Amino acid sequence: MHDVPATSPRVRSPRTAAGQTDPADHERSRTDPADHEAFTRLVTPELDVLYRVARTLVHRPADAEDLVQDTLVRAYRAIGTFDGSHPRAWLLTIMRNTEINRNRRRRPVLLHDADMVRGVSDPGTEGQPEESLVGGAFERAVVRAVAALPERHAQVMTLVDIDGLRYAEAAEALGVPIGTVMSRLHRARAQVRRRLTAEGLAPRGGTS
Amino acid sequence: MILWPWSRMRGVLSCRQAARAIQSYLDGEADDVTGSAVVAHLEVCRQCGMKAATYESIKDALGRQSSPVEPEVVTRLAAFVDELVHSGTPEEPGTP
């Protein structure tokens, strides 16, 4: 899962990372020392989750760190207008908009491998201990089923079930209402369950 | 916390209502009343109980796919933040 290279080959400085921006984000290009401290205090605890979500949102896993850096630059410029509440939601909103702009600049978007899009990949069979075969088969089937979902359904399952986001946070990351997150999640899981049932890995059930 | 419209309905769920509420319950997003209604429904409905068990297994299987973020990535990002707040970002064209 999340077969992301341990390191991004493109470690950029903020000045380089800030190269591509949207005029709408330029509330501030310089901040005062109090803002420096506030910014560091707000974003540092969120770096881990930002990177996790970035791995799910980007089409190429190697771009995840770049997306986080671009998000941080935009957030830094806007720190003066942030009220300090719900920093994770604020950062996820900025990340979503940043990713939209990055994709817009990159058009045409290349079609991507399913496992790269969703941040999920088949764990494979090599090296699987024999005693864990049953559990391993179920897990691999789940991963395959998620990878076979439409991208927006796979994304929401990844954000909630793998990245551990709350519904509200997933909604911020995707730019959709919470109800849409719930609806997509419901459909996605039902589809995964149906596939597992068809493969004989889950019991049959009634509606959805 | 998701407040469901049947939260005030004394906890009686149909299988169709339960189908969605089960997922919020497993995700820890259902309110207490809905959670109790889900539990009550699962105690008497074998079909929904099996589905809930499958959904829980799916969630657990995906949860095990979560790999920790490499410490060096977080270290690099923290260094990036540090550089950002100390050296700033370039002025945007047209920014005063």
Short mmCIF file of C-alpha atoms in Angstrom, two decimals:
data_model
loop_
_atom_site.label_atom_id
_atom_site.label_comp_id
_atom_site.label_asym_id
_atom_site.label_seq_id
_atom_site.Cartn_x
_atom_site.Cartn_y
_atom_site.Cartn_z
CA MET A 1 0.00 0.00 0.00
CA HIS A 2 1.19 3.42 -0.77
CA ASP A 3 4.17 2.18 -2.65
CA VAL A 4 5.79 5.54 -2.55
CA PRO A 5 9.46 6.05 -2.96
CA ALA A 6 11.02 6.76 0.38
CA THR A 7 12.37 10.00 -0.89
CA SER A 8 11.26 12.43 -3.49
CA PRO A 9 14.07 13.12 -5.89
CA ARG A 10 12.99 16.71 -6.07
CA VAL A 11 13.70 18.35 -2.77
CA ARG A 12 12.92 21.94 -3.48
CA SER A 13 13.46 25.11 -1.60
CA PRO A 14 10.40 27.20 -0.75
CA ARG A 15 11.48 29.68 -3.39
CA THR A 16 11.44 27.01 -6.03
CA ALA A 17 8.27 25.40 -4.80
CA ALA A 18 6.51 28.72 -4.77
CA GLY A 19 7.08 29.21 -8.43
CA GLN A 20 3.60 28.21 -9.51
CA THR A 21 0.83 30.00 -7.73
CA ASP A 22 -2.62 31.36 -8.20
CA PRO A 23 -3.15 35.11 -7.75
CA ALA A 24 -6.13 34.34 -5.53
CA ASP A 25 -3.81 32.87 -2.93
CA HIS A 26 -1.65 35.89 -2.47
CA GLU A 27 -3.21 37.34 0.60
CA ARG A 28 0.27 37.68 2.00
CA SER A 29 3.67 37.12 0.60
CA ARG A 30 5.46 38.14 3.76
CA THR A 31 4.42 37.50 7.32
CA ASP A 32 5.54 38.88 10.65
CA PRO A 33 7.44 36.83 13.26
CA ALA A 34 4.28 36.04 15.21
CA ASP A 35 2.84 34.52 12.06
CA HIS A 36 6.04 32.52 11.55
CA GLU A 37 5.58 30.94 14.94
CA ALA A 38 1.86 30.40 14.45
CA PHE A 39 2.44 28.82 11.08
CA THR A 40 5.06 26.41 12.34
CA ARG A 41 2.92 25.50 15.33
CA LEU A 42 -0.14 24.88 13.18
CA VAL A 43 1.33 22.90 10.33
CA THR A 44 4.01 20.79 11.99
CA PRO A 45 1.56 18.33 13.62
CA GLU A 46 -0.24 17.98 10.29
CA LEU A 47 2.73 17.14 8.07
CA ASP A 48 2.19 13.40 8.42
CA VAL A 49 -1.49 13.49 7.49
CA LEU A 50 -0.88 15.99 4.70
CA TYR A 51 1.62 13.64 3.13
CA ARG A 52 -0.74 10.67 3.51
CA VAL A 53 -3.56 12.54 1.82
CA ALA A 54 -1.22 13.83 -0.88
CA ARG A 55 -0.27 10.22 -1.69
CA THR A 56 -3.95 9.53 -2.27
CA LEU A 57 -4.69 12.65 -4.29
CA VAL A 58 -1.77 12.73 -6.69
CA HIS A 59 -1.71 10.73 -9.87
CA ARG A 60 1.97 9.93 -9.47
CA PRO A 61 3.13 8.93 -6.00
CA ALA A 62 6.43 10.71 -6.54
CA ASP A 63 4.50 13.99 -6.71
CA ALA A 64 3.13 13.70 -3.17
CA GLU A 65 5.95 15.58 -1.48
CA ASP A 66 5.82 18.32 -4.10
CA LEU A 67 2.10 18.71 -3.49
CA VAL A 68 2.65 19.06 0.26
CA GLN A 69 5.36 21.66 -0.33
CA ASP A 70 3.18 23.67 -2.70
CA THR A 71 0.37 23.45 -0.16
CA LEU A 72 2.64 24.72 2.59
CA VAL A 73 3.72 27.68 0.49
CA ARG A 74 0.13 28.63 -0.23
CA ALA A 75 -0.83 28.15 3.41
CA TYR A 76 2.09 30.32 4.52
CA ARG A 77 0.98 33.11 2.26
CA ALA A 78 -2.54 32.89 3.65
CA ILE A 79 -1.67 32.44 7.34
CA GLY A 80 -2.54 36.04 8.10
CA THR A 81 -6.13 35.43 7.09
CA PHE A 82 -6.54 32.11 8.92
CA ASP A 83 -8.57 32.26 12.13
CA GLY A 84 -6.63 29.42 13.76
CA SER A 85 -9.51 26.99 14.05
CA HIS A 86 -9.42 23.57 12.42
CA PRO A 87 -5.98 23.80 10.85
CA ARG A 88 -6.23 20.34 9.32
CA ALA A 89 -9.43 21.23 7.48
CA TRP A 90 -7.87 24.52 6.38
CA LEU A 91 -4.76 22.79 5.08
CA LEU A 92 -6.74 20.06 3.33
CA THR A 93 -8.81 22.69 1.53
CA ILE A 94 -5.63 24.42 0.38
CA MET A 95 -4.18 21.09 -0.69
CA ARG A 96 -7.23 20.27 -2.75
CA ASN A 97 -7.13 23.64 -4.52
CA THR A 98 -3.40 23.31 -5.03
CA GLU A 99 -3.83 19.92 -6.64
CA ILE A 100 -6.58 21.22 -8.91
CA ASN A 101 -4.30 24.02 -10.09
CA ARG A 102 -1.37 21.65 -10.55
CA ASN A 103 -3.49 19.39 -12.73
CA ARG A 104 -4.76 22.34 -14.71
CA ARG A 105 -1.20 23.41 -15.48
CA ARG A 106 -0.26 19.88 -16.45
CA ARG A 107 -2.97 19.26 -19.03
CA PRO A 108 -3.30 16.96 -20.74
CA VAL A 109 -3.25 14.61 -17.77
CA LEU A 110 -1.71 11.31 -18.59
CA LEU A 111 -3.70 8.25 -17.88
CA HIS A 112 -2.27 6.59 -14.89
CA ASP A 113 -1.93 3.15 -13.45
CA ALA A 114 -4.76 2.17 -11.16
CA ASP A 115 -2.46 1.37 -8.29
CA MET A 116 -0.73 4.72 -8.59
CA VAL A 117 -3.98 6.67 -8.56
CA ARG A 118 -5.49 5.12 -5.53
CA GLY A 119 -2.44 4.73 -3.42
CA VAL A 120 -3.29 1.07 -3.18
CA SER A 121 -1.40 -1.69 -4.80
CA ASP A 122 -1.71 -5.41 -4.84
CA PRO A 123 0.52 -6.68 -2.05
CA GLY A 124 1.35 -9.62 -4.28
CA THR A 125 2.02 -13.14 -3.25
CA GLU A 126 5.77 -13.37 -3.01
CA GLY A 127 7.07 -13.96 0.43
CA GLN A 128 3.63 -14.56 1.92
CA PRO A 129 3.94 -17.01 4.78
CA GLU A 130 1.82 -20.06 4.14
CA GLU A 131 0.03 -19.81 7.47
CA SER A 132 -1.35 -16.38 6.58
CA LEU A 133 -2.66 -17.47 3.22
CA VAL A 134 -6.35 -17.14 4.08
CA GLY A 135 -6.03 -13.69 5.62
CA GLY A 136 -3.65 -12.67 2.88
CA ALA A 137 -6.04 -13.78 0.15
CA PHE A 138 -8.85 -11.70 1.65
CA GLU A 139 -6.62 -8.69 2.00
CA ARG A 140 -5.36 -8.97 -1.55
CA ALA A 141 -8.90 -9.36 -2.83
CA VAL A 142 -9.95 -6.21 -0.96
CA VAL A 143 -7.07 -4.27 -2.45
CA ARG A 144 -7.88 -5.52 -5.95
CA ALA A 145 -11.55 -4.66 -5.47
CA VAL A 146 -10.74 -1.11 -4.35
CA ALA A 147 -8.34 -0.67 -7.26
CA ALA A 148 -11.14 -1.70 -9.62
CA LEU A 149 -13.51 0.99 -8.32
CA PRO A 150 -14.13 4.25 -10.14
CA GLU A 151 -11.44 6.70 -9.07
CA ARG A 152 -13.68 8.93 -6.95
CA HIS A 153 -14.96 5.92 -5.03
CA ALA A 154 -11.51 4.46 -4.55
CA GLN A 155 -10.22 7.84 -3.37
CA VAL A 156 -12.81 8.22 -0.66
CA MET A 157 -12.23 4.68 0.61
CA THR A 158 -8.51 5.31 0.68
CA LEU A 159 -8.87 8.61 2.50
CA VAL A 160 -11.16 7.17 5.18
CA ASP A 161 -10.00 3.58 5.55
CA ILE A 162 -6.29 3.88 4.87
CA ASP A 163 -5.41 7.49 5.56
CA GLY A 164 -7.74 7.58 8.56
CA LEU A 165 -9.57 10.81 7.79
CA ARG A 166 -12.88 11.69 9.37
CA TYR A 167 -15.78 12.21 6.96
CA ALA A 168 -15.53 15.98 7.36
CA GLU A 169 -11.80 15.90 6.61
CA ALA A 170 -12.29 13.72 3.54
CA ALA A 171 -14.95 16.17 2.40
CA GLU A 172 -12.43 19.03 2.70
CA ALA A 173 -9.77 17.08 0.84
CA LEU A 174 -12.11 16.25 -2.01
CA GLY A 175 -14.09 19.49 -2.07
CA VAL A 176 -17.45 17.77 -1.73
CA PRO A 177 -20.19 17.80 0.93
CA ILE A 178 -20.04 15.26 3.74
CA GLY A 179 -23.17 13.63 2.35
CA THR A 180 -21.30 12.96 -0.87
CA VAL A 181 -18.45 11.37 1.04
CA MET A 182 -20.92 9.11 2.84
CA SER A 183 -22.74 8.24 -0.34
CA ARG A 184 -19.56 7.41 -2.24
CA LEU A 185 -18.25 5.43 0.68
CA HIS A 186 -21.45 3.46 0.93
CA ARG A 187 -21.48 2.62 -2.78
CA ALA A 188 -17.78 1.85 -2.86
CA ARG A 189 -17.89 -0.53 0.09
CA ALA A 190 -21.02 -2.21 -1.22
CA GLN A 191 -19.26 -2.77 -4.53
CA VAL A 192 -16.20 -4.18 -2.79
CA ARG A 193 -18.38 -6.45 -0.70
CA ARG A 194 -20.24 -7.70 -3.78
CA ARG A 195 -16.95 -8.50 -5.46
CA LEU A 196 -15.70 -10.36 -2.41
CA THR A 197 -18.96 -12.27 -2.29
CA ALA A 198 -18.64 -13.19 -5.96
CA GLU A 199 -15.15 -14.49 -5.23
CA GLY A 200 -16.45 -16.57 -2.35
CA LEU A 201 -14.59 -14.52 0.23
CA ALA A 202 -17.61 -12.97 1.92
CA PRO A 203 -21.09 -14.26 2.78
CA ARG A 204 -24.02 -13.27 0.66
CA GLY A 205 -26.31 -10.59 2.04
CA GLY A 206 -29.46 -8.67 1.22
CA THR A 207 -29.74 -5.08 0.03
CA SER A 208 -26.51 -3.17 -0.52
CA MET B 1 -20.68 12.98 14.34
CA ILE B 2 -23.46 12.31 11.90
CA LEU B 3 -26.98 12.94 13.15
CA TRP B 4 -29.41 10.71 11.36
CA PRO B 5 -33.06 11.65 10.88
CA TRP B 6 -34.17 8.52 12.68
CA SER B 7 -32.15 9.42 15.75
CA ARG B 8 -35.37 10.43 17.40
CA MET B 9 -37.29 7.36 16.25
CA ARG B 10 -36.58 5.24 19.30
CA GLY B 11 -33.96 3.17 17.55
CA VAL B 12 -35.98 1.08 15.11
CA LEU B 13 -34.19 0.72 11.79
CA SER B 14 -35.20 -1.03 8.63
CA CYS B 15 -32.52 -3.02 6.84
CA ARG B 16 -32.28 -0.29 4.21
CA GLN B 17 -31.78 2.39 6.86
CA ALA B 18 -29.37 0.17 8.70
CA ALA B 19 -27.25 -0.34 5.58
CA ARG B 20 -25.98 3.24 5.66
CA ALA B 21 -26.00 3.69 9.40
CA ILE B 22 -23.83 0.59 9.82
CA GLN B 23 -21.02 2.19 7.87
CA SER B 24 -21.11 5.41 9.86
CA TYR B 25 -21.21 3.32 13.02
CA LEU B 26 -18.17 1.29 11.98
CA ASP B 27 -16.36 4.51 11.09
CA GLY B 28 -17.13 5.99 14.50
CA GLU B 29 -19.14 8.76 12.90
CA ALA B 30 -22.64 7.88 14.11
CA ASP B 31 -24.26 9.62 17.05
CA ASP B 32 -24.99 7.57 20.18
CA VAL B 33 -28.68 7.10 19.41
CA THR B 34 -27.95 5.82 15.92
CA GLY B 35 -25.16 3.64 17.25
CA SER B 36 -27.56 2.02 19.72
CA ALA B 37 -30.11 1.53 16.94
CA VAL B 38 -27.49 -0.14 14.76
CA VAL B 39 -26.44 -2.46 17.56
CA ALA B 40 -30.08 -3.33 18.27
CA HIS B 41 -30.70 -4.03 14.60
CA LEU B 42 -27.62 -6.20 14.22
CA GLU B 43 -28.65 -8.26 17.20
CA VAL B 44 -31.83 -9.39 15.49
CA CYS B 45 -30.95 -9.27 11.77
CA ARG B 46 -28.61 -12.01 10.63
CA GLN B 47 -28.32 -10.68 7.07
CA CYS B 48 -27.24 -7.22 8.20
CA GLY B 49 -25.01 -8.78 10.83
CA MET B 50 -23.11 -10.70 8.15
CA LYS B 51 -22.80 -7.61 6.00
CA ALA B 52 -21.58 -5.57 8.93
CA ALA B 53 -18.97 -8.21 9.69
CA THR B 54 -17.80 -8.09 6.07
CA TYR B 55 -17.62 -4.29 6.09
CA GLU B 56 -15.63 -4.41 9.27
CA SER B 57 -13.23 -6.94 7.73
CA ILE B 58 -12.86 -4.75 4.64
CA LYS B 59 -12.10 -1.72 6.79
CA ASP B 60 -9.62 -3.68 8.88
CA ALA B 61 -7.91 -5.07 5.76
CA LEU B 62 -7.48 -1.58 4.32
CA GLY B 63 -6.35 -0.24 7.65
CA ARG B 64 -3.52 -2.76 7.55
CA GLN B 65 -2.50 -1.36 4.17
CA SER B 66 -1.66 1.95 5.75
CA SER B 67 2.07 2.33 5.76
CA PRO B 68 3.76 4.78 8.08
CA VAL B 69 5.10 7.90 6.51
CA GLU B 70 8.84 7.57 6.27
CA PRO B 71 10.43 9.65 9.06
CA GLU B 72 12.83 11.24 6.58
CA VAL B 73 9.88 12.61 4.59
CA VAL B 74 8.46 14.30 7.67
CA THR B 75 11.93 15.57 8.53
CA ARG B 76 12.33 17.05 5.05
CA LEU B 77 8.91 18.66 5.20
CA ALA B 78 9.65 20.12 8.64
CA ALA B 79 12.90 21.52 7.24
CA PHE B 80 10.92 22.96 4.36
CA VAL B 81 8.57 24.69 6.81
CA ASP B 82 11.54 26.05 8.71
CA GLU B 83 13.10 27.43 5.56
CA LEU B 84 9.76 28.81 4.46
CA VAL B 85 9.20 30.84 7.60
CA HIS B 86 12.77 32.08 7.76
CA SER B 87 13.52 32.86 4.15
CA GLY B 88 10.00 33.44 2.91
CA THR B 89 8.67 32.97 -0.56
CA PRO B 90 9.33 35.07 -3.60
CA GLU B 91 7.16 38.07 -4.18
CA GLU B 92 4.47 37.40 -6.70
CA PRO B 93 4.50 39.47 -9.85
CA GLY B 94 2.51 42.58 -9.15
CA THR B 95 2.58 42.07 -5.39
CA PRO B 96 3.45 45.29 -3.61
#
